[in-house]
Short mmCIF file of C-alpha atoms and ligand atoms in Angstrom, two decimals:
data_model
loop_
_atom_site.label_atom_id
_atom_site.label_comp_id
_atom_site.label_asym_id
_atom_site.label_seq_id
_atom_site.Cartn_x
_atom_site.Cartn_y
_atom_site.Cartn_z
CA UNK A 27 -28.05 93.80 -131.32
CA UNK A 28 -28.24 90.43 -129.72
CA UNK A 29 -28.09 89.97 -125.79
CA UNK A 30 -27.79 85.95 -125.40
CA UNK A 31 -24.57 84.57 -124.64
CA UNK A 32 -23.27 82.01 -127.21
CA UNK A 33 -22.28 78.81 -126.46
CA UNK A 34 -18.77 79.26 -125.73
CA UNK A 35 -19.99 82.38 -123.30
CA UNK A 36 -22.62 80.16 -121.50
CA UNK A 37 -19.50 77.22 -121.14
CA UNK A 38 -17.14 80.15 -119.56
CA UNK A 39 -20.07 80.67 -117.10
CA UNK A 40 -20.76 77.67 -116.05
CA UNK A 41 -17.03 76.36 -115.86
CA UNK A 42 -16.16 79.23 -113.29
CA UNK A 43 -19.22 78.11 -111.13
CA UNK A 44 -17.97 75.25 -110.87
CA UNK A 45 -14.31 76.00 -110.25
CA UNK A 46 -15.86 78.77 -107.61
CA UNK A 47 -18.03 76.38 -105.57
CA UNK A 48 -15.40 73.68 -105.61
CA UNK A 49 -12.75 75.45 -105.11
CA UNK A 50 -13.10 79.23 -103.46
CA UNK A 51 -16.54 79.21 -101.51
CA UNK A 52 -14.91 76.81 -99.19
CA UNK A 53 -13.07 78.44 -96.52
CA UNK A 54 -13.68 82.08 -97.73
CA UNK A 55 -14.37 83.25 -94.90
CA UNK A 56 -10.91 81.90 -92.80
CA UNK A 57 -8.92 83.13 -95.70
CA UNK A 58 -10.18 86.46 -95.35
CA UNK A 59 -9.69 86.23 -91.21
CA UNK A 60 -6.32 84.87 -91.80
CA UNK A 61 -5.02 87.26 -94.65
CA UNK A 62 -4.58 83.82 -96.32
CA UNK A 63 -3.94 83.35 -100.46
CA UNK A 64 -5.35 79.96 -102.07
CA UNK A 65 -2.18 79.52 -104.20
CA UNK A 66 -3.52 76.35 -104.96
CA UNK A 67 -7.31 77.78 -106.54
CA UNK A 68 -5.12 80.17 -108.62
CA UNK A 69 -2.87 77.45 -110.10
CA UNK A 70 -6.03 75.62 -110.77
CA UNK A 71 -7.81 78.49 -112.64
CA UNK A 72 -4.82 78.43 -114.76
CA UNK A 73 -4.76 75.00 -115.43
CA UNK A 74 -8.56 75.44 -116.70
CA UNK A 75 -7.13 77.97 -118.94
CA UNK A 76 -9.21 80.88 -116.89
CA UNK A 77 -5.87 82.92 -116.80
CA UNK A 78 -5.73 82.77 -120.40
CA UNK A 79 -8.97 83.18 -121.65
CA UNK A 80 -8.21 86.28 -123.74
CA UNK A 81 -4.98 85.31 -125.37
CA UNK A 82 -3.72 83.24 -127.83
CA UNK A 83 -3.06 79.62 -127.34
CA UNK A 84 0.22 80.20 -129.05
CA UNK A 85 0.97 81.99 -125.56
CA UNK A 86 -0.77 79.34 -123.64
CA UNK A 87 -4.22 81.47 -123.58
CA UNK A 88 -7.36 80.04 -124.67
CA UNK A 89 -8.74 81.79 -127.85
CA UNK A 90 -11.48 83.38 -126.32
CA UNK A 91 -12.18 86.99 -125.43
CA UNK A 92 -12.87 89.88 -123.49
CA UNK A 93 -16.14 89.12 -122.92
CA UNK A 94 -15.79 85.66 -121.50
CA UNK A 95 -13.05 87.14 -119.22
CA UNK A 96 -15.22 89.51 -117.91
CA UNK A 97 -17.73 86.81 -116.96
CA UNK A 98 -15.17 84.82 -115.51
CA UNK A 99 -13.90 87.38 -113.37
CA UNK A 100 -17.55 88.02 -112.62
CA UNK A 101 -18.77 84.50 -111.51
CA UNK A 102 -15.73 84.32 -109.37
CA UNK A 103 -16.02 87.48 -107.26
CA UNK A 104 -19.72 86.74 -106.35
CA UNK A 105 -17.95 84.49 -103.71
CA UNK A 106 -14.09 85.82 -103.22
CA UNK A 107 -13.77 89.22 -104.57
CA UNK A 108 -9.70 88.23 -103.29
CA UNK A 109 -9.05 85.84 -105.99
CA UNK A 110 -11.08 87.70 -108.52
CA UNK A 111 -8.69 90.69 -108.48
CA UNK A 112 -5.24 88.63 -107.85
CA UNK A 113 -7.03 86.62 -110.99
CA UNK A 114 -7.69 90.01 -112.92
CA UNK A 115 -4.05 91.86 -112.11
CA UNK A 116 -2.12 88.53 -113.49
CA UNK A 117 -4.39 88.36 -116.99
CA UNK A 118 -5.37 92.47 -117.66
CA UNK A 119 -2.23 93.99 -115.71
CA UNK A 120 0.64 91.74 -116.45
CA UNK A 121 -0.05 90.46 -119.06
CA UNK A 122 -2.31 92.73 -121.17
CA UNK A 123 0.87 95.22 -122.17
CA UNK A 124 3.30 91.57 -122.98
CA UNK A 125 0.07 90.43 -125.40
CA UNK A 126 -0.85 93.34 -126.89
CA UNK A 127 2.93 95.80 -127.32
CA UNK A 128 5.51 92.62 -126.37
CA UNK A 129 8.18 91.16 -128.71
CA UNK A 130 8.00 87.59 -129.79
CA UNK A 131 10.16 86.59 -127.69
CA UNK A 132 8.92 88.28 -124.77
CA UNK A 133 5.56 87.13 -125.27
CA UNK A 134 6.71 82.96 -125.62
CA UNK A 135 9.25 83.96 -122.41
CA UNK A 136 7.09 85.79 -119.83
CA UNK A 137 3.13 84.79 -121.07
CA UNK A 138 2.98 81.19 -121.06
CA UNK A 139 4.69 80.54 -117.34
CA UNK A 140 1.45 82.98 -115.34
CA UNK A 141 -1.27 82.45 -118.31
CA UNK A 142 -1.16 78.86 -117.41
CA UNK A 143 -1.04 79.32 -113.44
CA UNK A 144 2.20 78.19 -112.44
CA UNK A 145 3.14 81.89 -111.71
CA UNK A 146 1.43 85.39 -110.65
CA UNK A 147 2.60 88.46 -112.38
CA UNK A 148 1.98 91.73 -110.90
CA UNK A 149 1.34 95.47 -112.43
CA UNK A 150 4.11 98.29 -110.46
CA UNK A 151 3.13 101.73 -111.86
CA UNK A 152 1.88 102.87 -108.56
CA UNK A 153 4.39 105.03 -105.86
CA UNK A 154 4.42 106.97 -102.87
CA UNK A 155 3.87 110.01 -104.46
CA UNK A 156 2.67 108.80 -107.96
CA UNK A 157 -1.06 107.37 -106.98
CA UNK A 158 -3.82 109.07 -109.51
CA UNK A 159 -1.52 111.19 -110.50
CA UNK A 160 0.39 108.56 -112.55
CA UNK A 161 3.07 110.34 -114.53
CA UNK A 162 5.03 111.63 -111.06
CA UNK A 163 6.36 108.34 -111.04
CA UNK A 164 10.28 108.77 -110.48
CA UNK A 165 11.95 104.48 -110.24
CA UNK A 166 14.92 105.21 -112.50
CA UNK A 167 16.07 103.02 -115.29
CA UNK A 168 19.15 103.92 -116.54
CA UNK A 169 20.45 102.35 -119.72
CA UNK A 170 24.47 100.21 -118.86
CA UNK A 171 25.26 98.80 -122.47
CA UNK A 172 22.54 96.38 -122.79
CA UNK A 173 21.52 96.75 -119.25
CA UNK A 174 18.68 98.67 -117.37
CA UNK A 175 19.94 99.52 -113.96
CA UNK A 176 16.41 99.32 -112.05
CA UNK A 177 16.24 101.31 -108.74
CA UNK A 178 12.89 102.56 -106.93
CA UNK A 179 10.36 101.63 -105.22
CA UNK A 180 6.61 100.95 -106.03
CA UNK A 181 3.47 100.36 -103.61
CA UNK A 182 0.06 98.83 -103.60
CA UNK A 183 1.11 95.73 -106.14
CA UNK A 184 -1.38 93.58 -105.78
CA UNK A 185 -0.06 89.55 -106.42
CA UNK A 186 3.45 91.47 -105.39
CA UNK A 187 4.70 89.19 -102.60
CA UNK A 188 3.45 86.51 -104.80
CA UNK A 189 4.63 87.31 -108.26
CA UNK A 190 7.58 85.51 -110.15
CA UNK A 191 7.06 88.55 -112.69
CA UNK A 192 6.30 92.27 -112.79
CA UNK A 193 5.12 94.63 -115.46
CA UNK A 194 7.79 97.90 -114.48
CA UNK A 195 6.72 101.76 -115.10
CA UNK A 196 10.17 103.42 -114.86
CA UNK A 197 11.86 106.88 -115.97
CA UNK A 198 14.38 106.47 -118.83
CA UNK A 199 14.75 110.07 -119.20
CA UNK A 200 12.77 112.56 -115.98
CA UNK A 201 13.45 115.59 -118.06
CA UNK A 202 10.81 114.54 -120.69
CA UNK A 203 8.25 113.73 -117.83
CA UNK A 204 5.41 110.69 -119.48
CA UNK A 205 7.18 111.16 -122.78
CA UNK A 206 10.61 109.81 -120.76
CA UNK A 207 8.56 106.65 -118.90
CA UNK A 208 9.19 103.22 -120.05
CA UNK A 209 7.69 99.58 -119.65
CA UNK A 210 9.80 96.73 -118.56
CA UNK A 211 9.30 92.99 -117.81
CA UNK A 212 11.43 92.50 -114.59
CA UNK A 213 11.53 89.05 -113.04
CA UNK A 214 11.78 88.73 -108.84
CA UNK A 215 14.57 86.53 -109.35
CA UNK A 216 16.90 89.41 -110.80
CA UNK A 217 19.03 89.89 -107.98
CA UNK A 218 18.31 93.46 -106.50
CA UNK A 219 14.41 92.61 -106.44
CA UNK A 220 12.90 92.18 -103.02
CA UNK A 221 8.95 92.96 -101.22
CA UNK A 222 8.64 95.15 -98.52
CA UNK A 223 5.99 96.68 -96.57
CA UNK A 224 2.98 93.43 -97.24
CA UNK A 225 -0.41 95.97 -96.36
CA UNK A 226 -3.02 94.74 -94.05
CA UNK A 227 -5.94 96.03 -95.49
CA UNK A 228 -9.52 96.26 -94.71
CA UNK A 229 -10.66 94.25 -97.18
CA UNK A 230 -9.76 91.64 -100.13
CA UNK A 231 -7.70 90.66 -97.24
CA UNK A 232 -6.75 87.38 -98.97
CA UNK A 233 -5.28 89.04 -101.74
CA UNK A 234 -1.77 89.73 -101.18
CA UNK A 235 -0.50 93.24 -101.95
CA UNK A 236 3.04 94.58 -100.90
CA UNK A 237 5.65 97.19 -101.99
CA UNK A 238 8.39 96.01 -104.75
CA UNK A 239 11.84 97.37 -104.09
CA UNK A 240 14.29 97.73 -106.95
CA UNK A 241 17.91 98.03 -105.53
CA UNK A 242 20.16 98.57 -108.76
CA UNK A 243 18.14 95.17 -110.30
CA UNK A 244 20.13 94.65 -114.25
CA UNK A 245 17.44 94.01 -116.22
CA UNK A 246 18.27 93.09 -119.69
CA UNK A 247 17.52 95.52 -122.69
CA UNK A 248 15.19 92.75 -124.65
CA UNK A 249 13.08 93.34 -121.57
CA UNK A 250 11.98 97.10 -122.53
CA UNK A 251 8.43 96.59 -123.99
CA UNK A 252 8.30 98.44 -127.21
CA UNK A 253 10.48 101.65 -127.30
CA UNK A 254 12.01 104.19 -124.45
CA UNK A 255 9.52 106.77 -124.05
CA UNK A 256 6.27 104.22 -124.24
CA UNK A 257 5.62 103.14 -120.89
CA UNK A 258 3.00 106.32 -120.10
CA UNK A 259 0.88 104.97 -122.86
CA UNK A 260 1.05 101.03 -122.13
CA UNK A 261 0.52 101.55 -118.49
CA UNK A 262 -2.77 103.93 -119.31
CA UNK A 263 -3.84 101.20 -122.00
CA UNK A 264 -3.70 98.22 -119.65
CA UNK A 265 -5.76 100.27 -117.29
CA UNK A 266 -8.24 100.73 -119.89
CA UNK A 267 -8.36 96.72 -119.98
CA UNK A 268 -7.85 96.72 -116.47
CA UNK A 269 -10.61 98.34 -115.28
CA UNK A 270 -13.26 96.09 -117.04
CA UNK A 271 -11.97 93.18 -114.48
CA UNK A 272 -12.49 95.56 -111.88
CA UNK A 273 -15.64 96.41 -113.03
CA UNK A 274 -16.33 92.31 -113.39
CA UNK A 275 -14.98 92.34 -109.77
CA UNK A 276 -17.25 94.87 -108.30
CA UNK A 277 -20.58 93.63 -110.54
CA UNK A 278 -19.73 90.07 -109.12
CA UNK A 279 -19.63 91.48 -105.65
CA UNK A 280 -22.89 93.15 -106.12
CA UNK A 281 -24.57 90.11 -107.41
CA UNK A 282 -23.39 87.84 -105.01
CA UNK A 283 -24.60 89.95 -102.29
CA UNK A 284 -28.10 90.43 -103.96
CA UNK A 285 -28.85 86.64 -103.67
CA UNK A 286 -28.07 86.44 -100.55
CA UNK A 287 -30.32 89.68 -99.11
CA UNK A 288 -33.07 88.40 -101.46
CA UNK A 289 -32.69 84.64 -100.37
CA UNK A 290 -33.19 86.35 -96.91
CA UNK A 291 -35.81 88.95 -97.22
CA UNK A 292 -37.64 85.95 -98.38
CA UNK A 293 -36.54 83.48 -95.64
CA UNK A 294 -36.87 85.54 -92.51
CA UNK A 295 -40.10 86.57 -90.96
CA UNK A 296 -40.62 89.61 -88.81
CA UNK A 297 -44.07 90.89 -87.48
CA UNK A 298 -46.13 88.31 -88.86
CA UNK A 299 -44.31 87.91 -92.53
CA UNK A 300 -41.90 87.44 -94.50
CA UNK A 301 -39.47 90.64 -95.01
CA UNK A 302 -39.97 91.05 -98.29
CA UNK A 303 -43.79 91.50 -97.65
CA UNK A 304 -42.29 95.53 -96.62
CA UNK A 305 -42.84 96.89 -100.04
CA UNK A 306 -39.66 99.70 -98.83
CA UNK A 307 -37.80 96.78 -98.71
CA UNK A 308 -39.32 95.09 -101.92
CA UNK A 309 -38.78 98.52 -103.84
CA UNK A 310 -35.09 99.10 -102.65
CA UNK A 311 -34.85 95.88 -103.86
CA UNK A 312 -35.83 96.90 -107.16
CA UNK A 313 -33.68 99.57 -107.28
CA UNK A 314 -30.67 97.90 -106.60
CA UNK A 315 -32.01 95.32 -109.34
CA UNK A 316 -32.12 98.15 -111.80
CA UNK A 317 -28.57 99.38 -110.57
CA UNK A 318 -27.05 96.35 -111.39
CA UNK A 319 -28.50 95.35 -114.73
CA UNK A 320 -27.09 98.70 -115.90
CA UNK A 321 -23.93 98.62 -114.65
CA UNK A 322 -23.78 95.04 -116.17
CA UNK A 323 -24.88 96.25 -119.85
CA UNK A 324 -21.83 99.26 -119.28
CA UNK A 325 -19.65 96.36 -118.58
CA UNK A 326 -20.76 94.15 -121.42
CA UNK A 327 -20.61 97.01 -123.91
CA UNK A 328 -17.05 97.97 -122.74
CA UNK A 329 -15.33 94.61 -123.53
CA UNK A 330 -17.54 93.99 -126.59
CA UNK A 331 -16.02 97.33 -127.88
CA UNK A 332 -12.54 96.05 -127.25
CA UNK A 333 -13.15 92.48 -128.68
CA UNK A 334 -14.65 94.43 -131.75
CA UNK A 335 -11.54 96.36 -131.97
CA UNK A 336 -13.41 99.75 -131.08
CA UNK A 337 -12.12 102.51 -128.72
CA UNK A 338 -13.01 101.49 -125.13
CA UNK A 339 -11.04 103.98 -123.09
CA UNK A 340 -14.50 105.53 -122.01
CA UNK A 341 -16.55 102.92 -121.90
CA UNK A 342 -14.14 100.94 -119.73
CA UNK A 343 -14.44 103.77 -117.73
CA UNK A 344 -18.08 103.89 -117.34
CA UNK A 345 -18.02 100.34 -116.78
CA UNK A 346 -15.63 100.96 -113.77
CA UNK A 347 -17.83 103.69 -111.93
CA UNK A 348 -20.74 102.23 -111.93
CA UNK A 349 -20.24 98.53 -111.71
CA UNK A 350 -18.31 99.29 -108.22
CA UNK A 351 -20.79 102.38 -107.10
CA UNK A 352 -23.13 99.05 -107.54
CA UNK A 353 -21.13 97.29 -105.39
CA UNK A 354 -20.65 99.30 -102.37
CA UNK A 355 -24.66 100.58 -102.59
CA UNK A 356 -25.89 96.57 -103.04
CA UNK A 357 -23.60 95.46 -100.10
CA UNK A 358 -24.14 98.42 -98.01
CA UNK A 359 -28.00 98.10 -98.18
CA UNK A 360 -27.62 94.09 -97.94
CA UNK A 361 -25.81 94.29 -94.86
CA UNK A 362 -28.75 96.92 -93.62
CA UNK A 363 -31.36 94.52 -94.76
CA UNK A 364 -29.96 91.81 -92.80
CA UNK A 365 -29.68 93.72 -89.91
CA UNK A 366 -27.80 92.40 -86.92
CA UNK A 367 -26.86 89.24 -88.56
CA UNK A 368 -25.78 90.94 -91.66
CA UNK A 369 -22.94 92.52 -89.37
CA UNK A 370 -21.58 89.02 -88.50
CA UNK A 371 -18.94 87.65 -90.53
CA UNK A 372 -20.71 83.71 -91.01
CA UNK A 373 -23.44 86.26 -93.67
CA UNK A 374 -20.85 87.26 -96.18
CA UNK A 375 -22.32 90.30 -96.78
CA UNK A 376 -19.77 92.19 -94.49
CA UNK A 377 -16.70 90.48 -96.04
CA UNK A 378 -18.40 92.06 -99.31
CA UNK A 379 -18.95 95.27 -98.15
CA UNK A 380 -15.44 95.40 -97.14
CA UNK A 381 -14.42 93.89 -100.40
CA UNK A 382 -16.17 96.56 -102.43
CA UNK A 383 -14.72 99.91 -101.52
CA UNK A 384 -11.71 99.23 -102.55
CA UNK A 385 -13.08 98.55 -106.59
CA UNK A 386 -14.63 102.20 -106.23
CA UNK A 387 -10.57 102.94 -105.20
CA UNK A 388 -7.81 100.99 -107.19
CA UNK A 389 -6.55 101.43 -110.85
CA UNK A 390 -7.98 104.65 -110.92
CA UNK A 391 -10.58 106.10 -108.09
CA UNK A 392 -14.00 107.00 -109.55
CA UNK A 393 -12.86 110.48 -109.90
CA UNK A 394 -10.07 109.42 -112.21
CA UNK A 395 -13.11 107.70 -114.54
CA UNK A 396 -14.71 110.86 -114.38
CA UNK A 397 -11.81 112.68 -115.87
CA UNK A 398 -11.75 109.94 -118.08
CA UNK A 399 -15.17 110.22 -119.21
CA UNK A 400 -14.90 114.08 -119.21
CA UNK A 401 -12.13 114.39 -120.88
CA UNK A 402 -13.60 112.10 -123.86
CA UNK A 403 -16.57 114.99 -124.23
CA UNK A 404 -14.99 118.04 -124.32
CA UNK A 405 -11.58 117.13 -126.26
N1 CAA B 506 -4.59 105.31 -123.85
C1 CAA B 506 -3.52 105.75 -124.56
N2 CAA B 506 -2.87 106.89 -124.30
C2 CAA B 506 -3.33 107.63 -123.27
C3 CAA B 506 -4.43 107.26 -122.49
C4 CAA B 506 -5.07 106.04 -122.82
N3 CAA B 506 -6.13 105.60 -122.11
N4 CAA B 506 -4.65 108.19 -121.55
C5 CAA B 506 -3.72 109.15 -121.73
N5 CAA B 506 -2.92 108.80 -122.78
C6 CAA B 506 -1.81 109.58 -123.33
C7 CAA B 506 -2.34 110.94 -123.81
O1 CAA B 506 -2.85 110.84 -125.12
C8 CAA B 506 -1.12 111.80 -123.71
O2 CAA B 506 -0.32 111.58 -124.86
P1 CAA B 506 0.39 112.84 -125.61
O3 CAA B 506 1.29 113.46 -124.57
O4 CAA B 506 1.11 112.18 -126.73
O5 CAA B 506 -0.72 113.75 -126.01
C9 CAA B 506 -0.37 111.25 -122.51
O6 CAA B 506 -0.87 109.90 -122.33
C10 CAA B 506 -0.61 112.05 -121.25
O7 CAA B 506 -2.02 112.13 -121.07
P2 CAA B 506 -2.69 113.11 -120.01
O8 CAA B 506 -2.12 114.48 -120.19
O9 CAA B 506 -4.16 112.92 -120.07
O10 CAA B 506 -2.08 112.52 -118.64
P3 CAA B 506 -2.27 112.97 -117.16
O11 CAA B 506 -0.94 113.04 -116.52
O12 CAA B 506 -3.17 114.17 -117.07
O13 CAA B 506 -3.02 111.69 -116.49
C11 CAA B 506 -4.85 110.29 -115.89
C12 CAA B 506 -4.20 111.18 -116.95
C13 CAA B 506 -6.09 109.72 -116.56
C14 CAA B 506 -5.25 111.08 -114.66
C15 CAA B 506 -3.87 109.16 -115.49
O14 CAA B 506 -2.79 109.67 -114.74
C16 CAA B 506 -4.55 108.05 -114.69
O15 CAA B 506 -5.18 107.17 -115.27
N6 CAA B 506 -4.38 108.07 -113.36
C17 CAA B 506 -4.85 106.96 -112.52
C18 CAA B 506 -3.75 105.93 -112.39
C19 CAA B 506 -4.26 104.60 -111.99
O16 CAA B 506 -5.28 104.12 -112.48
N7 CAA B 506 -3.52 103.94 -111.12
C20 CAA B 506 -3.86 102.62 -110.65
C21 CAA B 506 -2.64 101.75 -110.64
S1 CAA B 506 -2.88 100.01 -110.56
C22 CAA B 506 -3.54 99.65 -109.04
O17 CAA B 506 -4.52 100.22 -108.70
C23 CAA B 506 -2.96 98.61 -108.14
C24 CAA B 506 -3.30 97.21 -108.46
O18 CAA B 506 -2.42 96.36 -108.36
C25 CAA B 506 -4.70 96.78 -108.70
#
């Protein structure tokens, strides 16, 4: 077992400081006032083949793996946990089921245009009344000769009112339930395809996330990913990848908020000396140190076990709890630590605390990874 990044690893990490400090810390704290997206920061990390970094360069990825993604994803939410998730929907959630189930065709059509940044794709399982429980969904595809006729209506897409392209969970047949759900690639400029409701949430509040509204959209049969009756078992597979960028997302958030109570407990002097001189402060301190270097190792061992080609269902899922139960304990005790000032908006820390409850939330809520995790011991 070796722990040291390679080369190529230690290059990922460095590159996405970079692009971060150039290009995100500026104005994070505006964008996240004004419910603002930095289209142009997410073109860019596609341009430096971020988007990519998993996939093949036939596609217009960059060769690398899981791993590296992870640690891009990671370096990039220790500043804007907004662009780290729009960032991890468009390369996990869009296209994780083209790469891994699509056609030929479908992958040189629908990969190269978001891997490379000039687009955002989006991820619609997610309805109304099909949240955790993802197999209620009930958008309709019916098959028209070699038509789909599209109609529904799906919530909480994250990139949505951005996205030139969506990764579709629809019914081909409700009688059979998951066994009747189906993937599609659907493209916004099908006519029929429109955003409605754009949420205003209480945090990642630069990301952009919106209902998708299919109104009899024709999508063309090529566009089915794999077979009728698949889309149950693609969507629950690209949440398996999916939730190691959350996981990235919510470590990153932890992190970032770390340095900056630590930078202050050592800065700021009350009673005579420096904070960090209160050894309850220096041991919660160490706590939260401990927290994160084992969420980190959960995440690390999750997306070695996919780029390995092991079973990471459950390990993604351990990843997931407790890399964002790190995140909302690290920024809730930063903002504590920092006291008044950590309740002002110019400290970051409660942008981050904001940021983080939602990774303990979306593509599947911790409870869902405990099911997950559960479910892989007693089966
Ligand atoms: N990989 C492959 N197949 C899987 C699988 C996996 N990880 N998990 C389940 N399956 C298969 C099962 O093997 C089973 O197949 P068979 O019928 O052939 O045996 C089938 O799927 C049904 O499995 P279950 O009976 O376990 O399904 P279930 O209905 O009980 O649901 C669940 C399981 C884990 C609760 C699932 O519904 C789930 O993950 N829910 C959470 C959904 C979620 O994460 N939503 C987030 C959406 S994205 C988002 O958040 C927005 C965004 O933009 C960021």
């Amino acid at each position: 077992m070796n722990f040291d990044f390679n080369e190529k690893q230690l290059m990922v990490i460095k590159n996405a400081k970079e692009y971060t400090e150039k290009y995100l810390a500026p104005g994070v704290i505006e964008r996240d006032e004004t419910s603002t997206y930095p289209i142009d920061a997410y073109r860019k990390l596609g341009e430096l083949g971020f988007v990519g970094l998993p996939y093949s360069s036939e596609y217009g990825g960059s060769d690398a793996g899981y791993l590296e993604y992870v640690l891009a994803v990671e370096e990039i939410a220790k500043v804007d946990a907004s662009m780290a998730i729009s960032y991890s929907v468009a390369t996990s959630l869009y296209a994780g089921p083209i790469a891994g189930f699509g056609t030929e065709e479908q992958k040189k059509k629908y990969l190269p245009p978001v891997l490379s940044g000039k687009s955002l794709g989006a991820f619609n399982l997610t309805e109304p009344n099909a949240g955790s429980d993802a197999a209620g969904v009930i958008t309709r595809a019916e098959k028209k000769g070699d038509r789909y006729i599209l109609n529904g209506l799906k919530c909480f897409s994250t990139n949505g009112p951005l996205a030139d392209y969506f990764f579709v969970v629809a019914s081909t047949n409700p009688e059979l339930k998951t066994k009747g759900l189906s993937g599609f690639i659907v493209e916004k400029a099908f006519p029929g395809v429109s955003i409605g409701k754009i949420e205003n949430k209480m945090g990642i509040r630069s990301a952009q996330v919106s209902e998708v509204i299919f109104d009899n959209v024709e999508v063309p049969a090529e566009n089915l990913i794999l077979e009728e009756g698949k889309g149950f078992m693609l969507a629950m597979k690209t949440l398996d990848s999916g939730r190691m960028g959350v996981a990235a997302q919510g470590l990153g958030i932890a992190e970032g908020a770390f340095e900056i109570a630590k930078n202050y407990l050592k800065t700021r002097e009350q009673f005579g000396k420096p904070l960090y001189k209160n050894q309850y402060l220096a041991f919660k301190m160490a706590e939260l140190e401990m927290q994160i270097e084992q969420a980190k190792l959960l995440l690390y061992k999750a997306a070695c076990d996919k780029d390995t080609g092991k079973p990471y269902t459950i390990s993604a899922a351990k990843a997931k709890y407790a890399c964002t139960n790190a995140a909302m304990d690290v920024t809730t005790a930063a903002v504590q630590m920092l006291g008044g000032n950590g309740y002002m908006r110019e400290y970051h820390v409660e942008r981050m605390m904001r940021d983080a409850k939602i990774t303990q939330i979306y593509e599947g809520t911790n409870e869902i990874q405990k099911l997950v995790i559960s479910g892989g011991l007693f089966r």
